[in-house]
Coordinates of C-alpha atoms and ligand atoms in Angstrom, one line a residue:
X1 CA 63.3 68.9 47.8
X2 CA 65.1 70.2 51.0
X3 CA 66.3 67.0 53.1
X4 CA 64.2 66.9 56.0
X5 CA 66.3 66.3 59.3
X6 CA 64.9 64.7 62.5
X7 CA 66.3 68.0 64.6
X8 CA 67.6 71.6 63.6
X9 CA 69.1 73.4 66.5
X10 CA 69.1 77.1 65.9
X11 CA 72.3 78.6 67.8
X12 CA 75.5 77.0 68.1
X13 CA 75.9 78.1 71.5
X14 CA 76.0 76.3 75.1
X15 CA 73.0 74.8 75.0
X16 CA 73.1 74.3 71.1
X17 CA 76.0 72.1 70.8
X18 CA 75.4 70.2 73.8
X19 CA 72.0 69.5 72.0
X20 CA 73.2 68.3 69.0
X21 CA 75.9 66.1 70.4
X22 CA 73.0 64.5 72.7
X23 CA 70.3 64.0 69.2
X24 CA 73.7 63.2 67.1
X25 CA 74.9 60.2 69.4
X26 CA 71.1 59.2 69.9
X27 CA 71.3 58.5 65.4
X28 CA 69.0 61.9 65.3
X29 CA 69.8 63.4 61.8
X30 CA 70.8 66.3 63.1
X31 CA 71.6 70.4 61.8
X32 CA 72.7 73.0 64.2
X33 CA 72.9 76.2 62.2
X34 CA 75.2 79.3 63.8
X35 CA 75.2 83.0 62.5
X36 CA 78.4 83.5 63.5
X37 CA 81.5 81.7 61.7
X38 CA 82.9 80.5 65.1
X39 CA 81.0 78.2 67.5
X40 CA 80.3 78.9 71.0
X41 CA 81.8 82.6 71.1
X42 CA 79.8 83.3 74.1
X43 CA 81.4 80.2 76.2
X44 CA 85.0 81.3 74.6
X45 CA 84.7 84.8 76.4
X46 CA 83.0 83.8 79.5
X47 CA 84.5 83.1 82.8
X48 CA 87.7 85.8 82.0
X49 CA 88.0 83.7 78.9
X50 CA 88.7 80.4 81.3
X51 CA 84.9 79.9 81.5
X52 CA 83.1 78.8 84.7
X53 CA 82.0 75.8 83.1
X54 CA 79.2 74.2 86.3
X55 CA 79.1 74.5 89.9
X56 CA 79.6 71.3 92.0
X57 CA 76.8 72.7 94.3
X58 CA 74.4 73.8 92.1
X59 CA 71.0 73.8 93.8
X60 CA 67.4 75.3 92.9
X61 CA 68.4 78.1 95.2
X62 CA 70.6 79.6 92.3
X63 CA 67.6 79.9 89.6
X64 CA 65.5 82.2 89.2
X65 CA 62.2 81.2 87.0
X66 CA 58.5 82.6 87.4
X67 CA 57.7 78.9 88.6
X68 CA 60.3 78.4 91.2
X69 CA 59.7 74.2 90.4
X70 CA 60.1 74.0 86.6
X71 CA 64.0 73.9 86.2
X72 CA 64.4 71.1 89.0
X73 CA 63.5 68.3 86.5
X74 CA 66.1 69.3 83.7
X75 CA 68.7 70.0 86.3
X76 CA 68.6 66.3 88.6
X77 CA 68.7 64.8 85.1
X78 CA 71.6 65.8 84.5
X79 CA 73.7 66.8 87.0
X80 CA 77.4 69.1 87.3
X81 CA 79.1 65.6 87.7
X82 CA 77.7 64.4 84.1
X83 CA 79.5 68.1 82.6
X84 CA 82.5 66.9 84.9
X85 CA 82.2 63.3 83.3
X86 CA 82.4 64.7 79.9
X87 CA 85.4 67.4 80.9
X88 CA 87.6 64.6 81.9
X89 CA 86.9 62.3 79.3
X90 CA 88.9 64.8 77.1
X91 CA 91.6 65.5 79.4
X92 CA 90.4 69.1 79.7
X93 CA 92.5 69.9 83.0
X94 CA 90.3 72.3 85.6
X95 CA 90.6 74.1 88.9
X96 CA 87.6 74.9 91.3
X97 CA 88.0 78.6 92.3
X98 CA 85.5 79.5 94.9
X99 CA 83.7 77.0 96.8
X100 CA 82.1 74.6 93.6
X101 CA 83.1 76.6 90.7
X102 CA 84.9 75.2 88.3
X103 CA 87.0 77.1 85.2
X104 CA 89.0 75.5 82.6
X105 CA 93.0 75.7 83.7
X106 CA 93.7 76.8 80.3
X107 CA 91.4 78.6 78.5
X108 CA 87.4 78.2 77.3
X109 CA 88.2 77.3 73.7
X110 CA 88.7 73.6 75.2
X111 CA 85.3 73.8 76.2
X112 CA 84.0 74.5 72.7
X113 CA 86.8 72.4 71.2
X114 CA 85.2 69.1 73.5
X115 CA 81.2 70.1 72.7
X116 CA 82.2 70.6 68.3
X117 CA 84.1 67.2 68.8
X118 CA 81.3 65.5 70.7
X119 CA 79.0 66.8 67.5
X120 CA 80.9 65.5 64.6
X121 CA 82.1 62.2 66.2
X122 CA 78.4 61.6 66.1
X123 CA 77.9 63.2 62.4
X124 CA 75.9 66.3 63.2
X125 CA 75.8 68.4 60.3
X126 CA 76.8 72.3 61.3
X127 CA 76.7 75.7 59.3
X128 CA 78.6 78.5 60.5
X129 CA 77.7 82.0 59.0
X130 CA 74.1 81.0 58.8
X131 CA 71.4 82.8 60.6
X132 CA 68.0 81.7 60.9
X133 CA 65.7 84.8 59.4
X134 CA 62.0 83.0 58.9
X135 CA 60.7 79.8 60.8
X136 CA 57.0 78.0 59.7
X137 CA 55.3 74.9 60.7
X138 CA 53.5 73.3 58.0
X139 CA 51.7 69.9 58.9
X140 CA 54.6 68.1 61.0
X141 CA 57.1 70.2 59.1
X142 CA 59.1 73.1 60.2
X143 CA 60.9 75.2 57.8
X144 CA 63.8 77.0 58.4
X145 CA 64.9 79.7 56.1
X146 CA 68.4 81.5 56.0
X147 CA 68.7 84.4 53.5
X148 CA 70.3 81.4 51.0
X149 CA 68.2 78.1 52.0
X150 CA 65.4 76.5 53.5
X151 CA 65.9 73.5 55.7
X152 CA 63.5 71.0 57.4
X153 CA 63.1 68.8 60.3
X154 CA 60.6 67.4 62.3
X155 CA 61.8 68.8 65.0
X156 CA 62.7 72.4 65.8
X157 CA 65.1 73.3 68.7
X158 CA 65.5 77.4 69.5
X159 CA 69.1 77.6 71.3
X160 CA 68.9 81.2 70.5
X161 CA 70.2 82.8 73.7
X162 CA 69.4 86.1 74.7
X163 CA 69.9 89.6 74.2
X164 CA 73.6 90.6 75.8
X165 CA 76.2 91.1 74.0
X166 CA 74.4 91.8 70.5
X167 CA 78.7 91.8 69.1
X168 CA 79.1 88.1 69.3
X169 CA 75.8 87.0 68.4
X170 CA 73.0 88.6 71.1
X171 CA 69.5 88.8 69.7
X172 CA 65.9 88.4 70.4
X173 CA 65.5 86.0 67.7
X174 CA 64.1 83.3 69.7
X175 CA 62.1 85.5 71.9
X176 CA 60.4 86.7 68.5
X177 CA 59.8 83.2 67.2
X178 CA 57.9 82.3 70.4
X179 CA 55.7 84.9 69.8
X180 CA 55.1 83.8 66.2
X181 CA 53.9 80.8 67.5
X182 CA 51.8 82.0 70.0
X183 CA 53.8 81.3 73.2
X184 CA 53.9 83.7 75.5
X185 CA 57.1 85.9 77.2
X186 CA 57.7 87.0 80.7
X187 CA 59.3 90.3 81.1
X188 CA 63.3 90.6 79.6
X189 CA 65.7 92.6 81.3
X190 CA 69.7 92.4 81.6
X191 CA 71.2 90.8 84.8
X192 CA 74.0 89.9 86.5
X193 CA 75.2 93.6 85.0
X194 CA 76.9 96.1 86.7
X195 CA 75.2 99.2 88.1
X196 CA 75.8 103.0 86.9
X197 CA 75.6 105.6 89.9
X198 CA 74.2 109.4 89.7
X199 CA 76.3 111.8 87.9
X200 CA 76.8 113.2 91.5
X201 CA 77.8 110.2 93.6
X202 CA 79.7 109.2 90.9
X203 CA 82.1 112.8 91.0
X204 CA 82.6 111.9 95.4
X205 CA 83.8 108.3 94.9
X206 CA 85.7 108.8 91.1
X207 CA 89.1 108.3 92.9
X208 CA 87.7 105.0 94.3
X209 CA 87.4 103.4 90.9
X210 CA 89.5 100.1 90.7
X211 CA 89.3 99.6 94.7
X212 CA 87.8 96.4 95.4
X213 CA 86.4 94.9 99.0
X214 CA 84.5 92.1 100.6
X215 CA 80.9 93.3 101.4
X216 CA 77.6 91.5 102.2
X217 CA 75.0 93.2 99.9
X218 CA 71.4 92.9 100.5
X219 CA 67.7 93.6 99.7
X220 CA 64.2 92.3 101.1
X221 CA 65.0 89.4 98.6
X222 CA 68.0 88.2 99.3
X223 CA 72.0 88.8 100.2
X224 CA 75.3 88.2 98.8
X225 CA 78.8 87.9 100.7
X226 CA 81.2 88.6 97.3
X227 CA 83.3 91.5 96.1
X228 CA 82.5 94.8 95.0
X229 CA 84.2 96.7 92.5
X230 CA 84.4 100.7 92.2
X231 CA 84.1 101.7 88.1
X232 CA 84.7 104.8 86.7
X233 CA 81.1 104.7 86.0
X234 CA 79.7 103.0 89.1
X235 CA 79.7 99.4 91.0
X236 CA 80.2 96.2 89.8
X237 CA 82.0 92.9 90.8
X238 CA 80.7 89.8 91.8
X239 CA 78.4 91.4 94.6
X240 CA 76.9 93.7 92.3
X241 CA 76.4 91.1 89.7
X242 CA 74.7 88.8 92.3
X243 CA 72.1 91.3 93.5
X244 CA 71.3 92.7 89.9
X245 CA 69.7 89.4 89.2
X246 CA 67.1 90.0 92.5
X247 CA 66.5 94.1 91.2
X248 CA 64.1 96.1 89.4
X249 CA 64.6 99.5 88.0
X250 CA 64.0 102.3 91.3
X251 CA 64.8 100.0 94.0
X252 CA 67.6 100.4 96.5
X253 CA 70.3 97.8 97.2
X254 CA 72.3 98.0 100.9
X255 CA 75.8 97.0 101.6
X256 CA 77.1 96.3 104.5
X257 CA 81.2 97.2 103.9
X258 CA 82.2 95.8 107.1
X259 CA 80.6 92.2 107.0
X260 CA 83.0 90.6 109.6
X261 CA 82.9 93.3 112.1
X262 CA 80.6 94.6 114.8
X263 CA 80.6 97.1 117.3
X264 CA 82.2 94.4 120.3
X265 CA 85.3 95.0 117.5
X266 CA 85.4 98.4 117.9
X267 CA 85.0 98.8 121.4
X268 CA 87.1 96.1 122.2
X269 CA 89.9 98.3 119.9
X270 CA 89.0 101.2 121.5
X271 CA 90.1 99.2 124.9
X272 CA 93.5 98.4 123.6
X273 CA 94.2 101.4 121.9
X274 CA 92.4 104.4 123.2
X275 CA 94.5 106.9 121.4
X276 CA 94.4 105.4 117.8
X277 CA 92.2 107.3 115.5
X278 CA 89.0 106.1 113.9
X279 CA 90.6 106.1 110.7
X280 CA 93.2 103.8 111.8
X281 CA 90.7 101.4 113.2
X282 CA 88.5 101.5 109.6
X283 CA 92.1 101.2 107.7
X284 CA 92.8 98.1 109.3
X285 CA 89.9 96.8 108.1
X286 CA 89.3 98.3 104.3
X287 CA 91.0 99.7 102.0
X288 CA 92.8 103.2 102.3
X289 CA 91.2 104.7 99.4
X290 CA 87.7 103.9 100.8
X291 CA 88.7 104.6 104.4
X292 CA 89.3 108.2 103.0
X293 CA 86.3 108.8 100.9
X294 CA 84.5 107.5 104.3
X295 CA 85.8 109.6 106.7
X296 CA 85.7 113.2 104.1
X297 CA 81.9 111.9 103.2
X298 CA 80.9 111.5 107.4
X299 CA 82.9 114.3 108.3
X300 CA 84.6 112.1 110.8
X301 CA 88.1 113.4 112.6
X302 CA 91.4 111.8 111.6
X303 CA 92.8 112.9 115.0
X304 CA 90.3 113.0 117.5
X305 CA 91.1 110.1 119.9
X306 CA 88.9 106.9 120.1
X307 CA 88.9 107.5 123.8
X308 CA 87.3 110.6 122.9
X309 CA 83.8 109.3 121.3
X310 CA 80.9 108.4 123.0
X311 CA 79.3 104.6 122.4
X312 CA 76.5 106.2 120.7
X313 CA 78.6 107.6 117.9
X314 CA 80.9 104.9 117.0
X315 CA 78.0 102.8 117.1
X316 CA 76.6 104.9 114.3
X317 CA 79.8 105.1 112.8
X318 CA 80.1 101.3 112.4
X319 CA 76.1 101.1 111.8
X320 CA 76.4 103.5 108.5
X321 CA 78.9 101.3 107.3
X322 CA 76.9 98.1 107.8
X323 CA 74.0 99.8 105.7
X324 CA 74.8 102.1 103.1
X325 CA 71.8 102.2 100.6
X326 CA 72.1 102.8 96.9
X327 CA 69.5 103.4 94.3
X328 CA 71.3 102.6 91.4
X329 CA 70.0 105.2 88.7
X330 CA 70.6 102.0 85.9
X331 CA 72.3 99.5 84.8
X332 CA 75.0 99.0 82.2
X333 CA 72.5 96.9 79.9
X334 CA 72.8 94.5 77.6
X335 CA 75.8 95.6 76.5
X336 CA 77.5 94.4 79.7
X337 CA 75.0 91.9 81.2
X338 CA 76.3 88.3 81.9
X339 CA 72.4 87.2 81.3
X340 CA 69.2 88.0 80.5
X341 CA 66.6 87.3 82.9
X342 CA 63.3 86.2 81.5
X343 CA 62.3 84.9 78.3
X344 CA 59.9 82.1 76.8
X345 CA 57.5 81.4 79.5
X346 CA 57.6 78.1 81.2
X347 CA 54.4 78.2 81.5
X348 CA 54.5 77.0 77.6
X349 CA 57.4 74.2 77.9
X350 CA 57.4 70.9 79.6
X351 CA 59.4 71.1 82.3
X352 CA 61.0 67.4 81.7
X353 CA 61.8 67.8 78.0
X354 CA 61.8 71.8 77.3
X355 CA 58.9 71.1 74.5
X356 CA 56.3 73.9 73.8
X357 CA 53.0 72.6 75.2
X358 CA 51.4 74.4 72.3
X359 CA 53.3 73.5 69.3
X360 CA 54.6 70.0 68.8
X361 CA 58.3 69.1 68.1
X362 CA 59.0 73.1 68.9
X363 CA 61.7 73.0 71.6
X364 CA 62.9 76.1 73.6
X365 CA 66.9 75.9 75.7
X366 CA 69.5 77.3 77.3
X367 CA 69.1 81.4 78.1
X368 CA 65.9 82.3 75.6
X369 CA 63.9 79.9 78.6
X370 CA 63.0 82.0 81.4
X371 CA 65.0 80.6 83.6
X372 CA 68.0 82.2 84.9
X373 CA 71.1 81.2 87.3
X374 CA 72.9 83.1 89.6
X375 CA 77.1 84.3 88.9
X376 CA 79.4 81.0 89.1
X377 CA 78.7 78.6 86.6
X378 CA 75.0 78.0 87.3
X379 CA 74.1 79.5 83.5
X380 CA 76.2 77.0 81.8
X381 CA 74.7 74.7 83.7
X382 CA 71.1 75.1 82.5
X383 CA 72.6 75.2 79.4
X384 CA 73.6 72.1 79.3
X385 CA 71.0 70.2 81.4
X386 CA 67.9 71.9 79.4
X387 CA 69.6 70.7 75.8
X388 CA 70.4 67.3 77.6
X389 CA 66.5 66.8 78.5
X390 CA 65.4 68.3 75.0
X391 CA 67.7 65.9 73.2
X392 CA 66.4 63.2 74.5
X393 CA 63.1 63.9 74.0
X394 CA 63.6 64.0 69.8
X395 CA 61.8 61.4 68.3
Ligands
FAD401 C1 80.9 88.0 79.5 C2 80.1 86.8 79.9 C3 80.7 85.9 80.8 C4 80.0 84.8 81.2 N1 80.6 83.9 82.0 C5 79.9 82.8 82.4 C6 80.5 81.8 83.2 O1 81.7 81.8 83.4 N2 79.7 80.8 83.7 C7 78.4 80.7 83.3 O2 77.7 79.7 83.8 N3 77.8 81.6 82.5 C8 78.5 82.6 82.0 N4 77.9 83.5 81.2 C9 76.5 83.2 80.8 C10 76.5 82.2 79.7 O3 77.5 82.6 78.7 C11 75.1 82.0 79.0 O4 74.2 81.7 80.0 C12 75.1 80.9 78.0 O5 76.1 81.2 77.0 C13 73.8 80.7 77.4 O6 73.9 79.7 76.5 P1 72.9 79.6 75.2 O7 73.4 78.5 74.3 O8 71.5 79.6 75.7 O9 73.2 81.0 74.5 P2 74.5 81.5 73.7 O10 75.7 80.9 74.3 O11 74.4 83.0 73.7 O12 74.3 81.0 72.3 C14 73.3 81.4 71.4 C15 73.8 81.3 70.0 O13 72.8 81.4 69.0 C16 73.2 82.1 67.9 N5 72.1 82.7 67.2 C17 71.3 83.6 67.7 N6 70.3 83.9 66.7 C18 70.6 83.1 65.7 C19 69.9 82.9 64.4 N7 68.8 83.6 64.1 N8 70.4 82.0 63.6 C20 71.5 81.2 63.9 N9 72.2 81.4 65.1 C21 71.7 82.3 66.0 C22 74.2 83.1 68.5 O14 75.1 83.6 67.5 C23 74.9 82.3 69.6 O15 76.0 81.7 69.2 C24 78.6 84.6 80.7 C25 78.1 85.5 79.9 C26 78.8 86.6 79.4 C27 78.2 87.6 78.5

């Protein structure tokens, strides 16, 4: 006879380990099972390997979920400061990089090294190199069968994550196991991803690949103020990241690449130095490299003076650089998305303890929820906070 646990956590990820830490020091008998052989490889790469571990000012502005209330209750429960606590307690040494977000000093294998430590010290049992394959519900029972054994619990939690990065672990495993069971999924797609542009725009800004600058980027839904990054196969940075989470394939995005200038600045320029050059106006301003795909792309002269120009066109001048719309052809995909947006319903979890409302003792965390944060450690966060309200909820 298999030993039947009180909790197997499928996924030895973020919200995974933090899950079996929380049943493990509550006396749960407790089995996290991982299909890789390290723990936590998404947490080790993320954050340029230094993981952005929270955000100090996380608020339910950074989710996005089909019900706009269901993340609130996991979240107060267990707030950035808790993460913090926990940091600290193991001397982990951080720095907060933009306003709220904090990265490890040294690297994100302390991270994983604290949340593995937290599990044993409380005598969770973990397998590495072990993927679930087949999950079934007899009576109170779940089975959980890897292609060597079959475990059991009373309690099932799916920590599965989603489908980026399918090298270290990505997979639609727990998507397919809420189906199984008759919960239903909101539509998947990759976010927080960079964008590809048309073969042809693409060709005009090639030399501008590596140049980064300050824009505000927009759409009906919302705007960023972040960086943008020219690729050699189209935009990314952590503008283009922000706004993939609030796009759907065929819409446009605009970017304003002058977000601290008007046309007072201009004009007022033009007062100063009437026989400067546009050019050198934009160059103070942006980087050369843009400046010059700018002024080829508008046709605009290099040695006209400013004097020369009537209000109406520098107006426009500073106006098409204030809204330049894109329609992205695509995205990178999961191979390059931070996230995947969507997942298991909420409709089909209680929003206090993460619990299908169908399926008893069938628990659902971390990314596979549909419940996604913005760039800046707002993922980690839900992470943590949904396995923190599910492991408390074991019985
Ligand atoms: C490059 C990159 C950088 C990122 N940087 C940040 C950041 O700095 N800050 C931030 O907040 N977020 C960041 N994220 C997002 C963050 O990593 C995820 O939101 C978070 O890891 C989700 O945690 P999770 O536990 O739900 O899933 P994961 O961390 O993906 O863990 C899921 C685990 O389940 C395992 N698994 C899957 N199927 C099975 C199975 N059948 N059997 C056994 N095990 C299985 C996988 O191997 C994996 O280890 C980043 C993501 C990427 C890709």
């Amino acid at each position: 006879m298999p030993k039947n646990y009180d909790v197997i956590i499928i996924g030895g990820g973020a919200a995974g380990l933090m899950a079996a830490s929380v049943c493990a020091k509550r006396g749960k008998e407790t089995l996290l099972l991982e299909a890789n052989k390290n723990l936590g490889k998404k947490i080790l790469i993320s954050g340029g390997g230094r993981c952005n571990f929270t955000n100090l000012f996380a608020s339910n502005d950074n989710f996005l979920c089909q019900n706009p209330h269901f993340f609130k209750s996991a979240l107060k429960r267990y707030s950035p400061y808790e993460f913090l606590d926990l940091v600290e307690s193991y001397g982990i040494e951080y720095v907060e990089k933009a306003a709220g977000q904090l990265f490890c000093k040294t690297s994100a294998r302390e991270i994983v090294n604290m949340l593995e430590s937290e599990c044993k010290k409380y005598n969770a049992e973990i397998i590495l190199n072990c993927s679930a394959q087949r999950i079934s519900k007899d009576g109170e029972t779940f089975s959980v069968t890897t292609a060597t054994d079959t475990y059991e619990s009373k309690n099932l939690i799916l920590a599965t994550g989603g489908l980026p990065i399918a090298q270290i672990g990505g997979n639609d495993f727990g998507l397919k196991i809420a189906k199984e069971f008759g919960l239903s999924i909101t539509s998947v797609e990759p976010a927080l991803v960079p964008y590809k542009l048309s073969e042809s725009l693409l060709k005009k800004t090639s030399l501008l690949s590596g140049v980064a600058l300050p824009v505000r980027i927009f759409n009906d839904k919302i705007s960023f103020n972040e960086d943008l990054l020219f690729t050699h196969k189209g935009l990314s940075g952590p503008a283009i990241l922000q706004i993939s989470l609030y796009w759907n394939a065929g819409e446009s995005v605009s970017i304003d690449f002058l977000p601290s200038i008007e046309i007072d600045n201009l004009m007022s320029y033009r007062r100063s130095h009437p026989k400067r050059s546009i050019d050198t106006f934009l160059k103070n301003n942006l980087p050369k490299k843009f400046v010059e795909y700018w002024c080829k792309r508008e046709s605009l002269s290099l040695t006209d003076n400013l004097a020369d120009y009537s209000n109406e066109s520098l107006t426009k001048i500073i106006t098409d650089l204030k809204s330049f719309t894109v329609t992205p052809p695509g995205t990178e995909g999961y191979r390059k998305a931070e996230v995947m947006r969507g997942g298991v319903s909420t409709d089909e979890l209680s929003s206090k303890t993460l619990e299908s409302k169908k399926v008893q003792g069938l628990y659902f965390i971390g990314e596979v929820v549909d419940v996604t944060g913005q760039l800046g450690g707002f993922n980690f966060q839900w992470a943590w906070a949904s396995a923190h309200a599910a492991g408390l909820s074991i019985t």
